[in-house]
Coordinates of C-alpha atoms in Angstrom, one line a residue:
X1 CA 0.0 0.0 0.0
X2 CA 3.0 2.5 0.4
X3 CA 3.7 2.4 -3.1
X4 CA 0.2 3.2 -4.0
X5 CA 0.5 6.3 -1.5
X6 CA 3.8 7.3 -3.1
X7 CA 1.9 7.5 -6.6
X8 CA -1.2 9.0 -5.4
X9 CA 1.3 11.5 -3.6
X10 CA 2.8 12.5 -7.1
X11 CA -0.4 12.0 -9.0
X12 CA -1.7 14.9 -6.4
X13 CA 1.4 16.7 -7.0
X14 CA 1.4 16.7 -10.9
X15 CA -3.0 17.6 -10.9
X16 CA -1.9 20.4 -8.9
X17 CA 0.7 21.9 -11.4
X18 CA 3.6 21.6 -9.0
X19 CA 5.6 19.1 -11.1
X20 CA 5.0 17.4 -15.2
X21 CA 4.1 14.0 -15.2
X22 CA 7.6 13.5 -17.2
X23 CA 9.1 13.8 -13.6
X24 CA 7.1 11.2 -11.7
X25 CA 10.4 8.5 -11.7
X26 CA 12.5 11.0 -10.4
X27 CA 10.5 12.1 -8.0
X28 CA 9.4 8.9 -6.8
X29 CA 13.3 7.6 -6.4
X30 CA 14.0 10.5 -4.6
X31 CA 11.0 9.8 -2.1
X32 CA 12.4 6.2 -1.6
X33 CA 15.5 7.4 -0.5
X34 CA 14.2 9.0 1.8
X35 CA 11.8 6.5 3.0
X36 CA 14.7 4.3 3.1
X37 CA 12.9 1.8 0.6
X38 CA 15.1 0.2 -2.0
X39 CA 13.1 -1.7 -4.5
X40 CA 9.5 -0.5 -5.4
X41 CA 6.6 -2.6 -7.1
X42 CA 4.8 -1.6 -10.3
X43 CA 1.7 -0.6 -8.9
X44 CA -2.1 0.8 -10.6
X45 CA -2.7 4.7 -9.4
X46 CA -5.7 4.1 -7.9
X47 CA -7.6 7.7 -7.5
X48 CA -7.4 9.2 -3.9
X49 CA -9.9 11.2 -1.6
X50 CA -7.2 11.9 0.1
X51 CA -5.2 15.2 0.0
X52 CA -2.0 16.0 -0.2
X53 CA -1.1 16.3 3.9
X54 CA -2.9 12.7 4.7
X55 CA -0.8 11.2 2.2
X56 CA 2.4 13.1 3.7
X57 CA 0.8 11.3 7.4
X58 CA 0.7 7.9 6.2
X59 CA 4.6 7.7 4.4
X60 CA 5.5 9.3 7.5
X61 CA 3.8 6.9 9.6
X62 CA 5.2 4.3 8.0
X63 CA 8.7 5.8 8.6
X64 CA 8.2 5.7 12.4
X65 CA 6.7 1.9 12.2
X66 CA 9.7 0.8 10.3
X67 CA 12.0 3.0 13.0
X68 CA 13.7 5.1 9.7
X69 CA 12.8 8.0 12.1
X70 CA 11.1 8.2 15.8
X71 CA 7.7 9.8 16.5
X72 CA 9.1 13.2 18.1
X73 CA 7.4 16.0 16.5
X74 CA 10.6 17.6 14.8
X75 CA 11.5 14.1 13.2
X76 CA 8.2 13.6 11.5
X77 CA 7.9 17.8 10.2
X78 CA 11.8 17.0 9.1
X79 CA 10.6 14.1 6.9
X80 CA 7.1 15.8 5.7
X81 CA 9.3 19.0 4.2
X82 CA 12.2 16.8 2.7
X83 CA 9.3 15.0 0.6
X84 CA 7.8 17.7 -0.3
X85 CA 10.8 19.7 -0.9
X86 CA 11.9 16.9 -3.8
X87 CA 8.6 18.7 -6.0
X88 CA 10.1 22.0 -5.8
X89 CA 12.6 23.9 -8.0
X90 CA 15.2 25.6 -6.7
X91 CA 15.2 29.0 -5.5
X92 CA 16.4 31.0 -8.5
X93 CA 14.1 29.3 -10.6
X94 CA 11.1 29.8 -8.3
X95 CA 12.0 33.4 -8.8
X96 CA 12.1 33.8 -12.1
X97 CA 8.6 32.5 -12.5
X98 CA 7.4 34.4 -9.4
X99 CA 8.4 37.8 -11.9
X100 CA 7.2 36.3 -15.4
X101 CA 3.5 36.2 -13.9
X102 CA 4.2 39.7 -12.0
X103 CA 5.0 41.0 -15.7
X104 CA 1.7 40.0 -16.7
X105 CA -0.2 41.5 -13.4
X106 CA 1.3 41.7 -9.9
X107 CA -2.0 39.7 -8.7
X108 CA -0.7 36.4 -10.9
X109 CA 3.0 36.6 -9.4
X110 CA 1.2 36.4 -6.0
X111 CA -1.4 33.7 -6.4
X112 CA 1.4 31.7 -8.1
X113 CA 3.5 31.4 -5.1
X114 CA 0.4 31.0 -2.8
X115 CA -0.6 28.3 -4.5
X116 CA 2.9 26.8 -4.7
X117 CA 3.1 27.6 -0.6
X118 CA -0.3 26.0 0.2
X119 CA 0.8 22.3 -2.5
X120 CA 4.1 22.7 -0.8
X121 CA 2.6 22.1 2.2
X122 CA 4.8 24.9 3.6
X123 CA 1.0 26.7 4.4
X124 CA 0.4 24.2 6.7
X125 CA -3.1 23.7 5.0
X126 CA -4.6 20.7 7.1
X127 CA -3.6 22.7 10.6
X128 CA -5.4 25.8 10.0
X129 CA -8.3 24.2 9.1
X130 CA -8.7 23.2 12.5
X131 CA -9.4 27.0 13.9
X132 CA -12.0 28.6 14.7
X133 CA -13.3 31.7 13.0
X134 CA -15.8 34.1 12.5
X135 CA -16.9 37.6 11.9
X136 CA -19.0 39.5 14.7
X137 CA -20.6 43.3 14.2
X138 CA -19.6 45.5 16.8
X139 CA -19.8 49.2 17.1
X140 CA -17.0 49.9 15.4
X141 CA -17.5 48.2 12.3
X142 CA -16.6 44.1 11.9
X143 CA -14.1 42.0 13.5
X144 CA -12.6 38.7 13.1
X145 CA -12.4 36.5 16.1
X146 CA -9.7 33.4 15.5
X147 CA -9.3 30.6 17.7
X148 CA -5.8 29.3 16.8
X149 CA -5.4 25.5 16.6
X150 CA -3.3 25.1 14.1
X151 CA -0.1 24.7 15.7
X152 CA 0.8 21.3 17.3
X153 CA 0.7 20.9 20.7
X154 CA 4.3 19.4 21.5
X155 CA 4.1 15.7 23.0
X156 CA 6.4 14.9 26.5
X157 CA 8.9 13.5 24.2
X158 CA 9.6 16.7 22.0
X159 CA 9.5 18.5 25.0
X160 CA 12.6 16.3 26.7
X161 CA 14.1 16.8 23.8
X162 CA 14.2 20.0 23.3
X163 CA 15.3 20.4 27.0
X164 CA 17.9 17.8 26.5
X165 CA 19.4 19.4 23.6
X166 CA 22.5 22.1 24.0
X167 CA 20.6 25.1 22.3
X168 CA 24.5 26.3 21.2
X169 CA 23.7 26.6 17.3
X170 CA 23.5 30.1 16.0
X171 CA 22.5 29.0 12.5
X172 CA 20.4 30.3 11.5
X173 CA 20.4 33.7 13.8
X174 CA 16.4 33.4 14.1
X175 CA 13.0 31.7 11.7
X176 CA 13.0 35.1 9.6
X177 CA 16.8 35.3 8.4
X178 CA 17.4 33.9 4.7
X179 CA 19.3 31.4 5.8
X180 CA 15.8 29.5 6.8
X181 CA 15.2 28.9 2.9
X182 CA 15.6 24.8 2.7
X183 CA 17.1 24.5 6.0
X184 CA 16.5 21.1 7.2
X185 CA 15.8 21.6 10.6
X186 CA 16.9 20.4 14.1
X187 CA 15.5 19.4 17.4
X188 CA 14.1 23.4 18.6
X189 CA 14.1 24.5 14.9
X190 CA 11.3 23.8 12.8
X191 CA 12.4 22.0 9.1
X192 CA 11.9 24.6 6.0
X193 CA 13.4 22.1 3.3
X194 CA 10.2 23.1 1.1
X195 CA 11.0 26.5 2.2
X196 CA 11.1 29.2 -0.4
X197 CA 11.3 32.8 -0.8
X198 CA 11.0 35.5 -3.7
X199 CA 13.9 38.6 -3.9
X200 CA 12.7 42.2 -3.1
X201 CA 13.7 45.8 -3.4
X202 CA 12.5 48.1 -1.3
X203 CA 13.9 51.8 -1.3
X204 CA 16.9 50.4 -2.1
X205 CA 17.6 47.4 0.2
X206 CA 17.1 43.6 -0.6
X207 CA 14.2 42.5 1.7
X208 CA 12.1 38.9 0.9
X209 CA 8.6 38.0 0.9
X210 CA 7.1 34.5 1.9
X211 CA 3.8 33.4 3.1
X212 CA 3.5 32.4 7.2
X213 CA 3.1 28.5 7.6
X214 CA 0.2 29.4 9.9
X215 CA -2.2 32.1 8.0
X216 CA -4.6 33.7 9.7
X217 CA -6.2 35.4 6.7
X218 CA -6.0 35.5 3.1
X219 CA -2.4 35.7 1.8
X220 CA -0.7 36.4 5.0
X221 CA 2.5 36.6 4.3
X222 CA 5.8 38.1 5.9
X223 CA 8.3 40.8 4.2
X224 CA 11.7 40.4 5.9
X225 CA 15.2 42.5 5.6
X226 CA 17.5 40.7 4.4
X227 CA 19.9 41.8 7.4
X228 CA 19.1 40.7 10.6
X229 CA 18.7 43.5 12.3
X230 CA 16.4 44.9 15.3
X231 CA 13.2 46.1 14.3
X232 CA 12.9 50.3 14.6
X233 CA 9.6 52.4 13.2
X234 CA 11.5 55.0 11.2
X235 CA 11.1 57.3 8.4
X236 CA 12.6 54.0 6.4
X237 CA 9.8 52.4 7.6
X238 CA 7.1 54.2 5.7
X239 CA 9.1 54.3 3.1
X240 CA 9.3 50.8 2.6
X241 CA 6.2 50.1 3.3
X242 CA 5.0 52.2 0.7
X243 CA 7.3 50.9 -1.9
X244 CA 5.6 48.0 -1.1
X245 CA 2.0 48.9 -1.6
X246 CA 2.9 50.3 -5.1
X247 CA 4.7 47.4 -6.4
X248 CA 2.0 45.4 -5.1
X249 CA -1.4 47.6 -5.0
X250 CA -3.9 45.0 -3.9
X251 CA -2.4 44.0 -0.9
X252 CA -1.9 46.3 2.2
X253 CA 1.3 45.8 4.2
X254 CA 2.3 46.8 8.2
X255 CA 4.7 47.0 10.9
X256 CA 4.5 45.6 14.6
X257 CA 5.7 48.3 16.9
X258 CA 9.4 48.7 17.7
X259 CA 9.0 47.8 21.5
X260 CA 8.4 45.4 24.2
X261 CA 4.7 44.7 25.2
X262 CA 3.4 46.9 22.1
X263 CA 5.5 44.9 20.0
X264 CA 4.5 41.4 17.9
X265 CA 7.0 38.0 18.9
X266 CA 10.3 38.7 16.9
X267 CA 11.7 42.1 17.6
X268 CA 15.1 40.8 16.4
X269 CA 14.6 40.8 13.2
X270 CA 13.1 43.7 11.0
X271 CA 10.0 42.6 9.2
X272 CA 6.0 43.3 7.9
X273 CA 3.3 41.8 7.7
X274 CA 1.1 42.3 4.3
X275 CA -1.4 40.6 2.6
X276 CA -4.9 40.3 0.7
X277 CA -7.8 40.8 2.8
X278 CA -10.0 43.8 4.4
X279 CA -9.5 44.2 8.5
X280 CA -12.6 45.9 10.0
X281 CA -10.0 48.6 10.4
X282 CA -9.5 49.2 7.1
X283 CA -13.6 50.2 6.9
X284 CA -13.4 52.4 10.0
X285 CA -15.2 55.5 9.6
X286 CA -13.3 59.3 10.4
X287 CA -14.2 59.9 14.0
X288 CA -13.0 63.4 12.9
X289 CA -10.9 65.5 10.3
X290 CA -7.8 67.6 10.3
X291 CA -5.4 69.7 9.3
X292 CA -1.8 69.1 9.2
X293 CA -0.1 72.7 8.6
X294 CA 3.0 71.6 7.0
X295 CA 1.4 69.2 4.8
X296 CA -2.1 70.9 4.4
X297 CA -2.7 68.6 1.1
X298 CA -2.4 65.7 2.8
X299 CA -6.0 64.0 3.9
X300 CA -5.8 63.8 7.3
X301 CA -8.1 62.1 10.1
X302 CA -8.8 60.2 13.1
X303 CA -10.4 57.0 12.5
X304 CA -13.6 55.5 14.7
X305 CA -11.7 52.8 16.3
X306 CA -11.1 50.9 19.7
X307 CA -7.3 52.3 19.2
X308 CA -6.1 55.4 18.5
X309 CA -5.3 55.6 14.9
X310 CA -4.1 58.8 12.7
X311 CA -5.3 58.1 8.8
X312 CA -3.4 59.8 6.0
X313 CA -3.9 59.8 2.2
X314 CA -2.4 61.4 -0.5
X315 CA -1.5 60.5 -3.9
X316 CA 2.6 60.9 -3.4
X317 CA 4.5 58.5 -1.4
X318 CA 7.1 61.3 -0.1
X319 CA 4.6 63.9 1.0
X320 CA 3.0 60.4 3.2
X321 CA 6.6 59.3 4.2
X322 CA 7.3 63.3 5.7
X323 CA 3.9 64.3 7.2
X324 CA 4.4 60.2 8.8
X325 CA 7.8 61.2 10.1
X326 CA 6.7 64.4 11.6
X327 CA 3.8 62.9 13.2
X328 CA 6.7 60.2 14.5
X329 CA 9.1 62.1 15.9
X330 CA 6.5 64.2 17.8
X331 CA 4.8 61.3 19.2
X332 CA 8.2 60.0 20.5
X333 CA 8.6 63.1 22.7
X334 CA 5.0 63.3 23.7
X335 CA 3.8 63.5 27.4
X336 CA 0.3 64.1 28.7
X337 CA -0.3 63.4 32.6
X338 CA -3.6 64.1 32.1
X339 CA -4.0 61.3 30.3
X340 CA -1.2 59.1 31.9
X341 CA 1.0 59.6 29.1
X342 CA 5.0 59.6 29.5
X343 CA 7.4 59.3 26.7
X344 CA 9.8 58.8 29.1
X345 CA 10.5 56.8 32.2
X346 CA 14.2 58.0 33.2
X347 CA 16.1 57.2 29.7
X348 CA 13.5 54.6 28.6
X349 CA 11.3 55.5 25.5
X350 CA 7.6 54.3 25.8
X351 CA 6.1 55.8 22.9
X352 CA 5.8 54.6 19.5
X353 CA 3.8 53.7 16.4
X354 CA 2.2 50.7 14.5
X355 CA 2.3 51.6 10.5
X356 CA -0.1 50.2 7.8
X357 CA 0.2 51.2 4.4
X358 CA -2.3 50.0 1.7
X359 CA -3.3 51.5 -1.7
X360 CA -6.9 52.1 -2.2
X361 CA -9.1 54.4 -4.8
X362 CA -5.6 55.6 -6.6
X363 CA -4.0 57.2 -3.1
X364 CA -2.0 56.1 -1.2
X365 CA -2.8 55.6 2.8
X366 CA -0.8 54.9 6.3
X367 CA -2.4 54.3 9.4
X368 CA -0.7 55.7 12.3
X369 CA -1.8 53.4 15.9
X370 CA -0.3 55.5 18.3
X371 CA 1.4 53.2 21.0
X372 CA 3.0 53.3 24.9
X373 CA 4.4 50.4 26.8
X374 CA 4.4 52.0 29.9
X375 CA 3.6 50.1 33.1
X376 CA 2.8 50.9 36.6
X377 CA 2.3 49.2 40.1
X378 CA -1.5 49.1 39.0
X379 CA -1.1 47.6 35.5
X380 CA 2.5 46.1 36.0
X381 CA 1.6 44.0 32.6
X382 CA 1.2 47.4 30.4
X383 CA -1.4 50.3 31.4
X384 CA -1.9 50.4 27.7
X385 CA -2.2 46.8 27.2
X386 CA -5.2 44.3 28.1
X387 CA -6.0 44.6 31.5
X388 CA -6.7 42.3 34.1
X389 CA -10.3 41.9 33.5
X390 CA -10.3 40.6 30.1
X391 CA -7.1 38.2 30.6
X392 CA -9.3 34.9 31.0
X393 CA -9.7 35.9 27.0
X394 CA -6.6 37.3 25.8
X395 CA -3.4 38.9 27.5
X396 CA -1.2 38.6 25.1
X397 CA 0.5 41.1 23.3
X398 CA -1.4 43.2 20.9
X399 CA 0.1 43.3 17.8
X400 CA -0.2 44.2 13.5
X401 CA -3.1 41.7 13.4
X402 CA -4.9 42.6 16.5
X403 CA -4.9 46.5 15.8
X404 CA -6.1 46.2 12.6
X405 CA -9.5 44.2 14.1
X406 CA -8.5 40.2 13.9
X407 CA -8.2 38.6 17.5
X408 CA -6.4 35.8 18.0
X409 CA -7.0 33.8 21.0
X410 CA -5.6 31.2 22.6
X411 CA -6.4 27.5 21.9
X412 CA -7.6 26.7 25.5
X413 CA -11.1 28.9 24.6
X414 CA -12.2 26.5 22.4
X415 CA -12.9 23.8 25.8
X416 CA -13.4 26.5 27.5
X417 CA -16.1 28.2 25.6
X418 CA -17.8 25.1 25.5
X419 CA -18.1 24.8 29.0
X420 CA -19.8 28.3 29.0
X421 CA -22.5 27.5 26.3
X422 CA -23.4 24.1 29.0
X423 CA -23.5 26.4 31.8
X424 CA -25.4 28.8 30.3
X425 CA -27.8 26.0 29.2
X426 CA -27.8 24.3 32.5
X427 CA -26.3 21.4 31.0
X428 CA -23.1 21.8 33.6
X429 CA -22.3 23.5 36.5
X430 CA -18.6 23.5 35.7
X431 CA -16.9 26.4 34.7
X432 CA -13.5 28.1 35.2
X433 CA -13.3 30.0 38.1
X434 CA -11.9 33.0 36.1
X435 CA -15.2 33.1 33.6
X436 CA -17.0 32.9 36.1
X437 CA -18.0 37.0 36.4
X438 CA -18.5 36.9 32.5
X439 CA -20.9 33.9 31.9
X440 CA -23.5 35.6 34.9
X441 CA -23.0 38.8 32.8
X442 CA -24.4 36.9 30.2
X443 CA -27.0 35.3 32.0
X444 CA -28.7 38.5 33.0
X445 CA -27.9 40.4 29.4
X446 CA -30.1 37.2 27.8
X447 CA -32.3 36.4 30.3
X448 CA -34.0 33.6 27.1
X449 CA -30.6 31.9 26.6
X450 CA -31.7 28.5 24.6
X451 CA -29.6 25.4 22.7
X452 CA -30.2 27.5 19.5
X453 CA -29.2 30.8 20.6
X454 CA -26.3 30.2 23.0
X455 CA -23.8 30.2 20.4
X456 CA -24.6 33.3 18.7
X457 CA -24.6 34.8 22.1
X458 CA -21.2 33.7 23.4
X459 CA -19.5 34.7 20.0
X460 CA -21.1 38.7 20.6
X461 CA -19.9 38.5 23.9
X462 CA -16.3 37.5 23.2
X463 CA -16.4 39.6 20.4
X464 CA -17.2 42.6 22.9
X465 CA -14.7 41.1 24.7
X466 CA -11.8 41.9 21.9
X467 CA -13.2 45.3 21.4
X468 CA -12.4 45.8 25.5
X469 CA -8.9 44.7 24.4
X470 CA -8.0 46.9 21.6
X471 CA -9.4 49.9 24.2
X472 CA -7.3 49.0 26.6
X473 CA -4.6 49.0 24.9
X474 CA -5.5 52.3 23.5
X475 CA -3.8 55.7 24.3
X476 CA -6.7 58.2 24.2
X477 CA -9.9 56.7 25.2
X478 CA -12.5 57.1 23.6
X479 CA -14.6 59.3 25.4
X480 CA -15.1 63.3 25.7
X481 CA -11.9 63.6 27.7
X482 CA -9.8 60.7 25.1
X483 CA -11.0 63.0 22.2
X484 CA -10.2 66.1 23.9
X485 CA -6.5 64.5 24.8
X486 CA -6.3 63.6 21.3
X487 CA -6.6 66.7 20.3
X488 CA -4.3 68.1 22.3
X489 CA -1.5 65.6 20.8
X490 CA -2.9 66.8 17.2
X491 CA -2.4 70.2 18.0
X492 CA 1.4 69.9 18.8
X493 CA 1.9 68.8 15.3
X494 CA 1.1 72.0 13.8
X495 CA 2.9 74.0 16.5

């Protein structure tokens, strides 16, 4: 039966346009030798329900039941990208294909190598399957709420020997560097064999783009220097993210913060995130308009969102990239007690921004989130960062994805909500101490909770929940005396 899995591998392979059927010997030597098979028998290609990643599962399964590799995690992920990796061309090659469809339209150059990611299995396709998501109104516009299971849990055995292992290798530096691209992995260092990346310019420096193994929307994908460097929101900054936006208009492209606790997971290494798909903040309304003196034909607003975001538009990239490091460099030396606002704690910074750029309705835009990392004795985890009452849903770091209206929450919620919709049915008088307060709010906000409605009402409610998030983490609040703070900010710029 392994044989037949081999061929209904390749036969998978070739209907997908990864490979011609020309190359099906090749290919299928190469996986023997790595299934450490010598001989193979002729065999009919029987057609396959299954896809591409169970077929992976059971040639890898095999390899562990044969004792060609063990059953830790990293063994079997080293084994799934080294088969898949014999279906892909090299890197140069990839490339030149990659720019032969963006000759034709930038859209084509991009949904060839997503498709190529996703047969690659590199876009761990199967896995993110597995979460949960949906969209929920709020005030503010839509939201996406993401229940991330796509990762595997690690079993005692990958975690003993990750522990056992001297962590002494410094190649590569970190998962963003180049040096990822077909790396085979090691024991704390996930495999990229079918790892592959396309050659950028931006404003004059060779960055890469590549799509995350773990998308949480459409065409996530990662834009990474090709120096590994420290991230840092500059004037650079918006001008590469701009570059970006108009060598590829129909995707939008942004920047994690440049500091602790405001910041995304990997501040080591300068990169974006961009990608195909409309965030709820992307349709937030103006709260209000204004006018930037030294740039008055610059667009200028304040969006109607949970955060504190600063809008511009305008049809030229350096007018943007100016009025953007103005607005910068102010905000790093900002201070308002009134509104519990220090740049400065002794010689550490607190303030600084989150950048999206995007092209839309032939102008260029960049939204400014206006960040602090501040803490205090009352809010040692961040005062502008989820606070304690919201942390039996998310107290995480809030990052690109999360200020832009897509929550991603931890995998234990999906038990745990579960729990809720029984207790709120009666079905269980179990529940987790710390959601407790939340499912009696919801008890006496639907006093008719049913079977049929309880999911629809846990979903608003968590969805609420997010929104208390992103204000949290807010600087200016948004009430009279957040808008009136705001404004005071505003006003500095045109001082």
């Amino acid at each position: 039966m392994i044989e037949q899995t081999i061929e209904q591998l390749i036969t998978k392979v070739i209907e997908a346009g990864l490979i011609d059927a020309r190359d099906r010997i090749y290919c299928r030597n190469q996986i023997l030798g790595l299934l450490e098979r010598d001989t193979f028998s002729s065999t009919d290609i029987a057609d396959s329900d299954r896809s591409i990643p169970q077929l992976l599962h059971l040639l890898i399964d095999d390899a562990v039941a044969r004792h060609v590799i063990g059953p830790a995690l990293d063994e079997r992920e080293r084994l799934d990208a080294e088969i898949m990796n014999v279906f892909l061309s090299k890197p140069s090659e990839i490339n030149q294909i990659f720019y032969r469809h963006y000759a034709e339209h930038p859209k084509h150059a991009t949904h060839f190598f997503y498709h190529l990611s996703q047969v690659s299995n590199y876009i761990q396709t199967e896995r993110i399957a597995k979460n949960i998501h949906y969209k929920a109104s709020t005030d503010y516009g839509k939201v996406d709420i993401t229940i991330n299971l796509s990762k595997p849990e690690k079993d005692p055995e990958q975690i003993k020997r990750e522990r056992q292992v001297k962590q002494d290798v410094q190649y590569p530096q970190c998962l963003l560097c180049i040096e990822n691209e077909g790396y085979l992995g090691r024991t704390g260092h996930p495999a990229r064999s079918n790892h592959r990346v396309i050659d950028l310019n931006l404003a004059g420096e060779d960055w890469y783009f590549q799509f995350s193994p773990y998308v949480y929307y459409n065409e996530h994908s990662i834009v990474f220097s090709k120096e590994h460097r420290p991230m840092v929101i500059s004037k650079d900054t918006f001008k590469r993210l701009l570059a970006f936006v108009e060598q590829f208009p129909h995707y939008f492209i942004g920047s994690n913060a440049d500091l602790p606790i405001v910041g995304g997971s990997i501040l080591s290494h300068d990169h974006y995130q961009a990608g195909q798909y409309t965030f709820g903040m992307t349709e937030a309304d103006d709260a209000f308009t204004f006018t930037l003196n030294h740039y008055p034909d610059i667009e200028a607003s304040v969006l109607h969102w949970p955060m504190s975001v600063i809008r511009l538009r305008h049809t030229s990239q350096e007018r943007l990239t100016d009025a953007a490091s103005h607005i910068l460099t102010a905000w790093r030396q900002y201070s308002d007690h009134e509104a519990d606002l220090l740049a400065f704690t002794e010689e550490t910074s607190h303030n600084t921004i989150t950048p999206i750029a995007r092209f839309r309705d032939q102008q260029y835009e960049l939204d400014l989130v206006l960040r602090n990392n501040r803490t205090t004795d009352t809010h040692p985890d961040g005062l502008f960062h989820p606070h304690q009452d919201v942390h039996h849903i998310k107290k995480e770091n809030i990052g690109l994805i999360e200020v832009m209206g897509l929550a991603v929450l931890p995998p234990r919620l999906k038990n745990e909500l579960d729990q809720i919709k029984k207790y709120l049915t009666n079905q269980s008088s179990e529940i987790e101490a710390y959601h407790q307060e939340w499912a009696e709010q919801m008890k006496q906000n639907t006093p008719n909770l049913t079977v049929d409605n309880v999911e629809h009402v846990v979903e608003q409610a968590l969805a609420k929940k997010f929104i208390k998030v992103l204000q949290d983490a807010g600087v200016f609040k948004l009430n009279a005396e957040g808008k009136i703070a705001f404004k005071r900010f505003l006003s500095t710029l045109n001082s």
